Amino acid sequence: MIRKIVKTILALSFVVVVMTACQTEKQEIENPQLRILYWDEASFLNRYGNMFLATHPNYKIEVIPLKGELVPGKDPIEVIKKMIQNKQPDIVQTDLDAYKILVKQNLLLSLDEFMKQDGYNLDDYVPAVLGALKDEENGKLYGLSATFNGLGLYYNKNLFESYGVPLPQDRMTWDEVFRLAERFPKQIMSSEKPLFGFYHKYSLSPFMMALNIGEGGGLSIYDPANKQFTIHTDAWNKVFETIIRCIKSGACYQASEPNEPDKMDEYSILKRSYPFLEGNIAMAVEQSSMLRTMISSQKPFGEFEWGVVSMPVHPENPDMGNGISMNEVFSIRSGSANREAAWEFIKYITGESYGKIAMRTNGEELPARKSLTEKEDNSGIDSFYKLDQTNNNIVEYLRLLPSEVIGQLDQSASKYLGEVSSGQLTVAEALEAIQNEVQSVMEEPVL
């Protein structure tokens, strides 16, 4: 959940740049002190603190480490809430999911007044990123992130050309993607690997794959106002039928039990993480981190030509996608006595000047400001900025449900979708059974 410790050390040249900026940086707050909730001090300083302090030398920063507190068996959200209460940080760093929960529980301060006072420019911020961060009820921002991760549709140009299939395009519908996938023959390639038309990062779970695809079209499985679980609908039925048909036909990727070699080099590990790199998958929905990996390691990935386009869409919502995630959302704690200083920090690390330096050291994530990608024209990075809206409500709604309900959902989905695969049930019958069982558990009285 919390971003892994940053491995890249700031290059000396970058330090020179920020030290030069010290001479012109205006300091409006005298002797400010900030307490920041972050993974650990070393990773904070490497990624943010050193550059911020170089341009703000009168600031004092204390890092309150999450490392050591987030252990197996503990609810990470509850851990973060407890630390906010006990340690009283001025700035809280979380991922997107935790951020949204803290907003709903009024633990974070709105940034709108600060931005208005400073004329803080968000014009080049990715609209989908801002949409994901804005509170649904009042439209306010309670946090900002300098970076994000997205999903895109990657494709293997060699396979498309070999089998005479037209290349994918931006804003394809999901129906078009699955029709393209089904045009590839079901055969074993010369490398003794089966050929697949399509892979999704959730391919190991048809249920999660369906939820992700449906969510991108604005579908939901839970109505919080009426406390109703709603998956037995015509729209969801269509999504599940399409996916199950693709899996049964062999066009959609199905994982096989991998052989475990005694030793794996870095490239083999990457291919295990990203099956698309094996070269036997025509199209794959994968994270933007794979793009960064392929760009920075051109030689190992020279086995086939590839491209990437935007996430597929649904006809009813042609500008909506999903899959945006953020590991480093920074917010101000409600009640902070150092809110002006805290805003100065957030303003700096999410600003354009810091972004130009920081993105040279960040090999995985994408800048939340579109202007920072202008020098990467031929990389395919633009594909992750094409859709203006995002819908990630399923994870949010599932977090509202008790663990007993989630457990029943997992159990019912596994059971009834298995019966669909074996021909015992239709998709509609399976979705109805899942909905009834989950709703029944939701309505059970709390003891």
GROMACS .gro file of C-alpha atoms in nm:
model
  447
    1MET     CA    1   0.000   0.000   0.000
    2ILE     CA    2   0.264   0.253   0.100
    3ARG     CA    3   0.513   0.314  -0.178
    4LYS     CA    4   0.828   0.104  -0.160
    5ILE     CA    5   1.142   0.276  -0.036
    6VAL     CA    6   1.290   0.492  -0.310
    7LYS     CA    7   1.611   0.336  -0.439
    8THR     CA    8   1.735   0.622  -0.656
    9ILE     CA    9   1.979   0.865  -0.493
   10LEU     CA   10   1.969   1.227  -0.609
   11ALA     CA   11   2.238   1.303  -0.862
   12LEU     CA   12   2.486   1.579  -0.776
   13SER     CA   13   2.380   1.781  -1.078
   14PHE     CA   14   2.024   1.803  -0.949
   15VAL     CA   15   2.143   1.920  -0.609
   16VAL     CA   16   2.333   2.201  -0.780
   17VAL     CA   17   2.014   2.307  -0.956
   18VAL     CA   18   1.808   2.327  -0.641
   19MET     CA   19   2.086   2.495  -0.443
   20THR     CA   20   2.091   2.768  -0.706
   21ALA     CA   21   1.720   2.816  -0.653
   22CYS     CA   22   1.785   2.890  -0.284
   23GLN     CA   23   1.901   3.239  -0.372
   24THR     CA   24   1.567   3.341  -0.522
   25GLU     CA   25   1.316   3.144  -0.313
   26LYS     CA   26   1.096   3.380  -0.111
   27GLN     CA   27   1.052   3.276   0.250
   28GLU     CA   28   0.728   3.407   0.398
   29ILE     CA   29   0.703   3.189   0.709
   30GLU     CA   30   0.951   3.238   0.991
   31ASN     CA   31   1.103   2.929   1.152
   32PRO     CA   32   0.832   2.688   1.038
   33GLN     CA   33   0.831   2.334   1.175
   34LEU     CA   34   0.656   2.042   1.011
   35ARG     CA   35   0.575   1.692   1.129
   36ILE     CA   36   0.522   1.459   0.833
   37LEU     CA   37   0.370   1.110   0.842
   38TYR     CA   38   0.571   0.908   0.588
   39TRP     CA   39   0.717   0.559   0.543
   40ASP     CA   40   1.060   0.646   0.686
   41GLU     CA   41   1.297   0.939   0.709
   42ALA     CA   42   1.557   0.814   0.460
   43SER     CA   43   1.311   0.762   0.174
   44PHE     CA   44   1.139   1.093   0.248
   45LEU     CA   45   1.464   1.288   0.235
   46ASN     CA   46   1.578   1.113  -0.083
   47ARG     CA   47   1.260   1.182  -0.270
   48TYR     CA   48   1.132   1.512  -0.128
   49GLY     CA   49   1.309   1.644   0.180
   50ASN     CA   50   1.655   1.720   0.044
   51MET     CA   51   1.525   1.927  -0.245
   52PHE     CA   52   1.262   2.103  -0.036
   53LEU     CA   53   1.507   2.196   0.240
   54ALA     CA   54   1.758   2.320  -0.017
   55THR     CA   55   1.505   2.580  -0.131
   56HIS     CA   56   1.349   2.632   0.214
   57PRO     CA   57   1.649   2.631   0.453
   58ASN     CA   58   1.460   2.782   0.748
   59TYR     CA   59   1.220   2.486   0.769
   60LYS     CA   60   1.253   2.216   1.032
   61ILE     CA   61   1.108   1.878   0.940
   62GLU     CA   62   1.040   1.579   1.161
   63VAL     CA   63   0.939   1.255   0.989
   64ILE     CA   64   0.696   1.032   1.177
   65PRO     CA   65   0.775   0.687   1.033
   66LEU     CA   66   0.505   0.439   0.935
   67LYS     CA   67   0.767   0.172   0.889
   68GLY     CA   68   0.738  -0.079   1.168
   69GLU     CA   69   0.376   0.015   1.239
   70LEU     CA   70   0.223  -0.140   0.928
   71VAL     CA   71   0.260  -0.509   1.004
   72PRO     CA   72   0.062  -0.815   0.888
   73GLY     CA   73  -0.264  -0.860   1.075
   74LYS     CA   74  -0.320  -0.489   1.134
   75ASP     CA   75  -0.567  -0.284   0.929
   76PRO     CA   76  -0.345  -0.020   0.762
   77ILE     CA   77  -0.623   0.239   0.766
   78GLU     CA   78  -0.673   0.197   1.138
   79VAL     CA   79  -0.297   0.222   1.194
   80ILE     CA   80  -0.281   0.549   1.000
   81LYS     CA   81  -0.583   0.692   1.184
   82LYS     CA   82  -0.432   0.601   1.521
   83MET     CA   83  -0.101   0.766   1.430
   84ILE     CA   84  -0.281   1.079   1.314
   85GLN     CA   85  -0.460   1.094   1.647
   86ASN     CA   86  -0.158   1.017   1.865
   87LYS     CA   87   0.127   1.184   1.676
   88GLN     CA   88  -0.061   1.490   1.541
   89PRO     CA   89   0.134   1.526   1.212
   90ASP     CA   90   0.092   1.840   1.005
   91ILE     CA   91   0.119   1.650   0.676
   92VAL     CA   92  -0.017   1.304   0.605
   93GLN     CA   93   0.102   1.090   0.312
   94THR     CA   94  -0.119   0.799   0.201
   95ASP     CA   95  -0.221   0.611  -0.109
   96LEU     CA   96  -0.541   0.704  -0.293
   97ASP     CA   97  -0.765   0.450  -0.119
   98ALA     CA   98  -0.663   0.554   0.233
   99TYR     CA   99  -0.686   0.921   0.135
  100LYS     CA  100  -1.051   0.886   0.036
  101ILE     CA  101  -1.139   0.720   0.366
  102LEU     CA  102  -0.963   0.993   0.565
  103VAL     CA  103  -1.154   1.257   0.367
  104LYS     CA  104  -1.489   1.094   0.448
  105GLN     CA  105  -1.395   1.088   0.817
  106ASN     CA  106  -1.309   1.462   0.819
  107LEU     CA  107  -0.946   1.403   0.915
  108LEU     CA  108  -0.800   1.617   0.634
  109LEU     CA  109  -0.815   1.987   0.554
  110SER     CA  110  -0.947   2.121   0.224
  111LEU     CA  111  -0.677   2.275   0.004
  112ASP     CA  112  -0.915   2.489  -0.201
  113GLU     CA  113  -0.873   2.810   0.001
  114PHE     CA  114  -0.493   2.784  -0.008
  115MET     CA  115  -0.498   2.735  -0.384
  116LYS     CA  116  -0.737   3.026  -0.431
  117GLN     CA  117  -0.525   3.261  -0.217
  118ASP     CA  118  -0.204   3.172  -0.401
  119GLY     CA  119  -0.355   3.147  -0.747
  120TYR     CA  120  -0.212   2.796  -0.760
  121ASN     CA  121  -0.228   2.675  -1.119
  122LEU     CA  122  -0.379   2.333  -1.187
  123ASP     CA  123  -0.446   2.390  -1.558
  124ASP     CA  124  -0.196   2.128  -1.675
  125TYR     CA  125  -0.289   1.873  -1.408
  126VAL     CA  126  -0.432   1.553  -1.552
  127PRO     CA  127  -0.813   1.589  -1.528
  128ALA     CA  128  -0.857   1.223  -1.436
  129VAL     CA  129  -0.608   1.262  -1.149
  130LEU     CA  130  -0.790   1.565  -1.013
  131GLY     CA  131  -1.121   1.385  -1.057
  132ALA     CA  132  -0.994   1.092  -0.853
  133LEU     CA  133  -0.876   1.326  -0.575
  134LYS     CA  134  -1.185   1.548  -0.553
  135ASP     CA  135  -1.446   1.465  -0.293
  136GLU     CA  136  -1.761   1.335  -0.462
  137GLU     CA  137  -1.994   1.527  -0.231
  138ASN     CA  138  -1.848   1.878  -0.239
  139GLY     CA  139  -1.594   1.871  -0.522
  140LYS     CA  140  -1.311   1.991  -0.298
  141LEU     CA  141  -0.949   1.878  -0.298
  142TYR     CA  142  -0.803   1.750   0.028
  143GLY     CA  143  -0.471   1.630  -0.112
  144LEU     CA  144  -0.242   1.643  -0.414
  145SER     CA  145   0.006   1.404  -0.569
  146ALA     CA  146   0.297   1.484  -0.797
  147THR     CA  147   0.272   1.145  -0.970
  148PHE     CA  148   0.028   0.869  -1.060
  149ASN     CA  149   0.012   0.520  -1.206
  150GLY     CA  150  -0.223   0.438  -1.490
  151LEU     CA  151  -0.337   0.153  -1.709
  152GLY     CA  152  -0.298   0.132  -2.085
  153LEU     CA  153  -0.359  -0.117  -2.367
  154TYR     CA  154  -0.020  -0.246  -2.489
  155TYR     CA  155   0.009  -0.438  -2.815
  156ASN     CA  156   0.268  -0.654  -2.989
  157LYS     CA  157   0.312  -0.505  -3.339
  158ASN     CA  158   0.485  -0.816  -3.472
  159LEU     CA  159   0.191  -1.042  -3.389
  160PHE     CA  160  -0.062  -0.804  -3.542
  161GLU     CA  161   0.138  -0.778  -3.863
  162SER     CA  162   0.204  -1.153  -3.880
  163TYR     CA  163  -0.167  -1.238  -3.863
  164GLY     CA  164  -0.301  -0.944  -4.062
  165VAL     CA  165  -0.498  -0.793  -3.775
  166PRO     CA  166  -0.542  -0.412  -3.766
  167LEU     CA  167  -0.355  -0.235  -3.486
  168PRO     CA  168  -0.542  -0.112  -3.177
  169GLN     CA  169  -0.644   0.252  -3.154
  170ASP     CA  170  -0.709   0.498  -2.873
  171ARG     CA  171  -1.056   0.486  -2.718
  172MET     CA  172  -1.148   0.148  -2.860
  173THR     CA  173  -1.456  -0.003  -2.704
  174TRP     CA  174  -1.419  -0.320  -2.500
  175ASP     CA  175  -1.626  -0.507  -2.758
  176GLU     CA  176  -1.377  -0.404  -3.028
  177VAL     CA  177  -1.084  -0.521  -2.814
  178PHE     CA  178  -1.234  -0.865  -2.757
  179ARG     CA  179  -1.322  -0.900  -3.126
  180LEU     CA  180  -0.959  -0.823  -3.214
  181ALA     CA  181  -0.839  -1.076  -2.958
  182GLU     CA  182  -1.057  -1.348  -3.110
  183ARG     CA  183  -0.898  -1.296  -3.454
  184PHE     CA  184  -0.572  -1.450  -3.341
  185PRO     CA  185  -0.550  -1.827  -3.404
  186LYS     CA  186  -0.542  -2.069  -3.115
  187GLN     CA  187  -0.201  -2.223  -3.169
  188ILE     CA  188   0.140  -2.291  -3.020
  189MET     CA  189   0.411  -2.054  -3.137
  190SER     CA  190   0.755  -2.163  -3.248
  191SER     CA  191   0.879  -2.083  -2.898
  192GLU     CA  192   0.641  -2.354  -2.769
  193LYS     CA  193   0.434  -2.089  -2.597
  194PRO     CA  194   0.057  -2.066  -2.660
  195LEU     CA  195  -0.064  -1.757  -2.846
  196PHE     CA  196  -0.317  -1.535  -2.670
  197GLY     CA  197  -0.510  -1.240  -2.808
  198PHE     CA  198  -0.562  -1.058  -2.479
  199TYR     CA  199  -0.424  -1.038  -2.126
  200HIS     CA  200  -0.559  -0.835  -1.835
  201LYS     CA  201  -0.364  -0.765  -1.519
  202TYR     CA  202  -0.653  -0.935  -1.334
  203SER     CA  203  -0.664  -1.235  -1.568
  204LEU     CA  204  -0.609  -1.481  -1.284
  205SER     CA  205  -0.950  -1.383  -1.145
  206PRO     CA  206  -1.231  -1.355  -1.404
  207PHE     CA  207  -1.447  -1.194  -1.137
  208MET     CA  208  -1.198  -0.915  -1.063
  209MET     CA  209  -1.128  -0.875  -1.433
  210ALA     CA  210  -1.500  -0.821  -1.496
  211LEU     CA  211  -1.530  -0.575  -1.207
  212ASN     CA  212  -1.238  -0.373  -1.340
  213ILE     CA  213  -1.374  -0.361  -1.695
  214GLY     CA  214  -1.726  -0.274  -1.583
  215GLU     CA  215  -1.605  -0.009  -1.342
  216GLY     CA  216  -1.433   0.172  -1.629
  217GLY     CA  217  -1.774   0.221  -1.785
  218GLY     CA  218  -1.926   0.370  -1.473
  219LEU     CA  219  -2.086   0.051  -1.339
  220SER     CA  220  -2.108  -0.014  -0.968
  221ILE     CA  221  -2.186  -0.317  -0.756
  222TYR     CA  222  -2.312  -0.136  -0.448
  223ASP     CA  223  -2.567   0.136  -0.385
  224PRO     CA  224  -2.458   0.292  -0.054
  225ALA     CA  225  -2.770   0.510  -0.021
  226ASN     CA  226  -3.002   0.209  -0.020
  227LYS     CA  227  -2.745  -0.044   0.106
  228GLN     CA  228  -2.815  -0.268  -0.191
  229PHE     CA  229  -2.569  -0.499  -0.365
  230THR     CA  230  -2.636  -0.467  -0.739
  231ILE     CA  231  -2.456  -0.702  -0.974
  232HIS     CA  232  -2.756  -0.881  -1.127
  233THR     CA  233  -2.814  -0.629  -1.407
  234ASP     CA  234  -2.815  -0.640  -1.787
  235ALA     CA  235  -2.501  -0.425  -1.802
  236TRP     CA  236  -2.302  -0.650  -1.568
  237ASN     CA  237  -2.439  -0.958  -1.743
  238LYS     CA  238  -2.295  -0.835  -2.073
  239VAL     CA  239  -1.951  -0.771  -1.919
  240PHE     CA  240  -1.929  -1.116  -1.757
  241GLU     CA  241  -2.058  -1.297  -2.067
  242THR     CA  242  -1.795  -1.128  -2.286
  243ILE     CA  243  -1.510  -1.219  -2.053
  244ILE     CA  244  -1.618  -1.579  -1.998
  245ARG     CA  245  -1.662  -1.629  -2.373
  246CYS     CA  246  -1.312  -1.496  -2.434
  247ILE     CA  247  -1.162  -1.725  -2.170
  248LYS     CA  248  -1.348  -2.032  -2.297
  249SER     CA  249  -1.240  -1.963  -2.656
  250GLY     CA  250  -0.874  -1.950  -2.556
  251ALA     CA  251  -0.837  -1.593  -2.684
  252CYS     CA  252  -0.791  -1.455  -2.332
  253TYR     CA  253  -0.476  -1.534  -2.139
  254GLN     CA  254  -0.485  -1.821  -1.895
  255ALA     CA  255  -0.185  -1.866  -1.671
  256SER     CA  256  -0.008  -2.199  -1.663
  257GLU     CA  257   0.199  -2.334  -1.378
  258PRO     CA  258   0.545  -2.178  -1.430
  259ASN     CA  259   0.865  -2.374  -1.418
  260GLU     CA  260   1.079  -2.250  -1.132
  261PRO     CA  261   1.441  -2.218  -1.246
  262ASP     CA  262   1.719  -2.236  -0.990
  263LYS     CA  263   1.821  -1.880  -1.069
  264MET     CA  264   1.632  -1.599  -1.239
  265ASP     CA  265   1.800  -1.299  -1.397
  266GLU     CA  266   1.645  -0.953  -1.385
  267TYR     CA  267   1.482  -0.993  -1.727
  268SER     CA  268   1.319  -1.324  -1.628
  269ILE     CA  269   1.180  -1.165  -1.314
  270LEU     CA  270   1.033  -0.880  -1.519
  271LYS     CA  271   0.867  -1.122  -1.759
  272ARG     CA  272   0.718  -1.306  -1.464
  273SER     CA  273   0.574  -0.975  -1.342
  274TYR     CA  274   0.461  -0.868  -1.689
  275PRO     CA  275   0.356  -1.170  -1.904
  276PHE     CA  276   0.320  -0.942  -2.208
  277LEU     CA  277   0.701  -0.930  -2.229
  278GLU     CA  278   0.709  -1.302  -2.316
  279GLY     CA  279   0.607  -1.206  -2.672
  280ASN     CA  280   0.309  -1.444  -2.708
  281ILE     CA  281   0.032  -1.199  -2.609
  282ALA     CA  282  -0.117  -0.968  -2.872
  283MET     CA  283  -0.275  -0.714  -2.636
  284ALA     CA  284  -0.242  -0.651  -2.264
  285VAL     CA  285  -0.395  -0.415  -2.011
  286GLU     CA  286  -0.101  -0.327  -1.792
  287GLN     CA  287   0.031  -0.057  -1.565
  288SER     CA  288   0.226   0.247  -1.677
  289SER     CA  289   0.520   0.117  -1.474
  290MET     CA  290   0.576  -0.141  -1.749
  291LEU     CA  291   0.613   0.139  -2.004
  292ARG     CA  292   0.882   0.303  -1.794
  293THR     CA  293   1.061  -0.031  -1.765
  294MET     CA  294   1.051  -0.091  -2.140
  295ILE     CA  295   1.170   0.260  -2.224
  296SER     CA  296   1.461   0.253  -1.981
  297SER     CA  297   1.570  -0.094  -2.091
  298GLN     CA  298   1.544  -0.082  -2.469
  299LYS     CA  299   1.796  -0.358  -2.541
  300PRO     CA  300   1.631  -0.646  -2.349
  301PHE     CA  301   1.292  -0.562  -2.503
  302GLY     CA  302   1.415  -0.556  -2.860
  303GLU     CA  303   1.264  -0.902  -2.923
  304PHE     CA  304   0.946  -0.750  -3.068
  305GLU     CA  305   0.804  -0.411  -3.160
  306TRP     CA  306   0.534  -0.280  -2.932
  307GLY     CA  307   0.300   0.014  -2.887
  308VAL     CA  308   0.047   0.138  -2.635
  309VAL     CA  309  -0.289   0.313  -2.666
  310SER     CA  310  -0.541   0.441  -2.414
  311MET     CA  311  -0.756   0.214  -2.202
  312PRO     CA  312  -1.062   0.077  -2.382
  313VAL     CA  313  -1.393   0.249  -2.306
  314HIS     CA  314  -1.764   0.182  -2.302
  315PRO     CA  315  -1.982   0.357  -2.567
  316GLU     CA  316  -2.193   0.524  -2.296
  317ASN     CA  317  -1.883   0.685  -2.138
  318PRO     CA  318  -1.623   0.737  -2.415
  319ASP     CA  319  -1.403   0.964  -2.200
  320MET     CA  320  -1.406   0.748  -1.888
  321GLY     CA  321  -1.148   0.493  -1.785
  322ASN     CA  322  -1.016   0.354  -1.462
  323GLY     CA  323  -0.702   0.211  -1.315
  324ILE     CA  324  -0.555   0.537  -1.189
  325SER     CA  325  -0.377   0.490  -0.860
  326MET     CA  326  -0.158   0.715  -0.648
  327ASN     CA  327   0.086   0.602  -0.383
  328GLU     CA  328   0.196   0.945  -0.265
  329VAL     CA  329  -0.100   1.172  -0.188
  330PHE     CA  330  -0.005   1.454   0.050
  331SER     CA  331  -0.265   1.620   0.272
  332ILE     CA  332  -0.286   1.857   0.567
  333ARG     CA  333  -0.430   1.720   0.889
  334SER     CA  334  -0.742   1.892   1.012
  335GLY     CA  335  -0.645   2.093   1.317
  336SER     CA  336  -0.282   2.143   1.219
  337ALA     CA  337  -0.135   2.458   1.372
  338ASN     CA  338   0.118   2.477   1.086
  339ARG     CA  339  -0.122   2.466   0.795
  340GLU     CA  340   0.041   2.754   0.603
  341ALA     CA  341   0.381   2.588   0.622
  342ALA     CA  342   0.228   2.253   0.532
  343TRP     CA  343   0.066   2.405   0.225
  344GLU     CA  344   0.402   2.555   0.123
  345PHE     CA  345   0.548   2.205   0.124
  346ILE     CA  346   0.263   2.052  -0.077
  347LYS     CA  347   0.266   2.344  -0.319
  348TYR     CA  348   0.637   2.298  -0.379
  349ILE     CA  349   0.646   1.921  -0.435
  350THR     CA  350   0.344   1.926  -0.667
  351GLY     CA  351   0.466   2.231  -0.858
  352GLU     CA  352   0.622   2.242  -1.202
  353SER     CA  353   0.973   2.346  -1.096
  354TYR     CA  354   1.016   2.054  -0.857
  355GLY     CA  355   0.853   1.819  -1.106
  356LYS     CA  356   1.111   1.895  -1.376
  357ILE     CA  357   1.387   1.781  -1.145
  358ALA     CA  358   1.211   1.496  -0.968
  359MET     CA  359   1.089   1.317  -1.279
  360ARG     CA  360   1.449   1.256  -1.384
  361THR     CA  361   1.490   1.033  -1.082
  362ASN     CA  362   1.150   0.861  -1.088
  363GLY     CA  363   1.168   0.567  -1.326
  364GLU     CA  364   0.827   0.418  -1.255
  365GLU     CA  365   0.549   0.672  -1.209
  366LEU     CA  366   0.401   0.933  -1.441
  367PRO     CA  367   0.394   1.307  -1.368
  368ALA     CA  368   0.051   1.438  -1.271
  369ARG     CA  369   0.127   1.752  -1.470
  370LYS     CA  370   0.094   1.681  -1.841
  371SER     CA  371   0.347   1.954  -1.935
  372LEU     CA  372   0.627   1.748  -1.779
  373THR     CA  373   0.593   1.476  -2.046
  374GLU     CA  374   0.647   1.702  -2.347
  375LYS     CA  375   1.000   1.569  -2.412
  376GLU     CA  376   0.879   1.208  -2.430
  377ASP     CA  377   0.678   1.238  -2.754
  378ASN     CA  378   0.762   0.898  -2.906
  379SER     CA  379   0.745   0.688  -2.592
  380GLY     CA  380   0.371   0.616  -2.592
  381ILE     CA  381   0.338   0.797  -2.260
  382ASP     CA  382   0.067   1.021  -2.406
  383SER     CA  383  -0.172   0.724  -2.408
  384PHE     CA  384  -0.207   0.744  -2.031
  385TYR     CA  385  -0.335   1.101  -2.053
  386LYS     CA  386  -0.609   1.054  -2.313
  387LEU     CA  387  -0.914   0.990  -2.092
  388ASP     CA  388  -1.050   1.283  -1.892
  389GLN     CA  389  -1.253   1.090  -1.634
  390THR     CA  390  -1.184   0.802  -1.405
  391ASN     CA  391  -1.409   0.576  -1.203
  392ASN     CA  392  -1.262   0.383  -0.912
  393ASN     CA  393  -1.577   0.351  -0.704
  394ILE     CA  394  -1.581  -0.027  -0.661
  395VAL     CA  395  -1.281  -0.036  -0.429
  396GLU     CA  396  -1.425   0.259  -0.237
  397TYR     CA  397  -1.761   0.089  -0.191
  398LEU     CA  398  -1.610  -0.245  -0.097
  399ARG     CA  399  -1.418  -0.071   0.181
  400LEU     CA  400  -1.753   0.036   0.328
  401LEU     CA  401  -1.867  -0.323   0.366
  402PRO     CA  402  -1.799  -0.548   0.666
  403SER     CA  403  -1.540  -0.824   0.628
  404GLU     CA  404  -1.817  -1.086   0.647
  405VAL     CA  405  -1.977  -0.939   0.336
  406ILE     CA  406  -1.647  -0.932   0.146
  407GLY     CA  407  -1.584  -1.293   0.245
  408GLN     CA  408  -1.926  -1.397   0.118
  409LEU     CA  409  -1.870  -1.209  -0.208
  410ASP     CA  410  -1.543  -1.392  -0.266
  411GLN     CA  411  -1.696  -1.730  -0.182
  412SER     CA  412  -2.012  -1.683  -0.392
  413ALA     CA  413  -1.824  -1.546  -0.694
  414SER     CA  414  -1.581  -1.838  -0.695
  415LYS     CA  415  -1.859  -2.095  -0.659
  416TYR     CA  416  -2.110  -1.968  -0.913
  417LEU     CA  417  -1.869  -1.847  -1.181
  418GLY     CA  418  -1.710  -2.191  -1.159
  419GLU     CA  419  -2.050  -2.340  -1.233
  420VAL     CA  420  -2.083  -2.108  -1.532
  421SER     CA  421  -1.751  -2.235  -1.666
  422SER     CA  422  -1.866  -2.596  -1.630
  423GLY     CA  423  -2.196  -2.522  -1.805
  424GLN     CA  424  -2.417  -2.573  -1.499
  425LEU     CA  425  -2.542  -2.213  -1.483
  426THR     CA  426  -2.592  -1.920  -1.717
  427VAL     CA  427  -2.415  -1.594  -1.637
  428ALA     CA  428  -2.746  -1.431  -1.542
  429GLU     CA  429  -2.828  -1.714  -1.300
  430ALA     CA  430  -2.482  -1.691  -1.142
  431LEU     CA  431  -2.502  -1.315  -1.092
  432GLU     CA  432  -2.847  -1.346  -0.939
  433ALA     CA  433  -2.722  -1.611  -0.693
  434ILE     CA  434  -2.417  -1.399  -0.602
  435GLN     CA  435  -2.632  -1.093  -0.544
  436ASN     CA  436  -2.888  -1.277  -0.329
  437GLU     CA  437  -2.627  -1.442  -0.106
  438VAL     CA  438  -2.425  -1.125  -0.054
  439GLN     CA  439  -2.735  -0.916   0.013
  440SER     CA  440  -2.855  -1.175   0.265
  441VAL     CA  441  -2.532  -1.143   0.464
  442MET     CA  442  -2.551  -0.762   0.445
  443GLU     CA  443  -2.896  -0.769   0.603
  444GLU     CA  444  -2.803  -0.997   0.889
  445PRO     CA  445  -2.837  -0.820   1.227
  446VAL     CA  446  -2.515  -0.715   1.395
  447LEU     CA  447  -2.466  -0.912   1.717
   0.00000   0.00000   0.00000
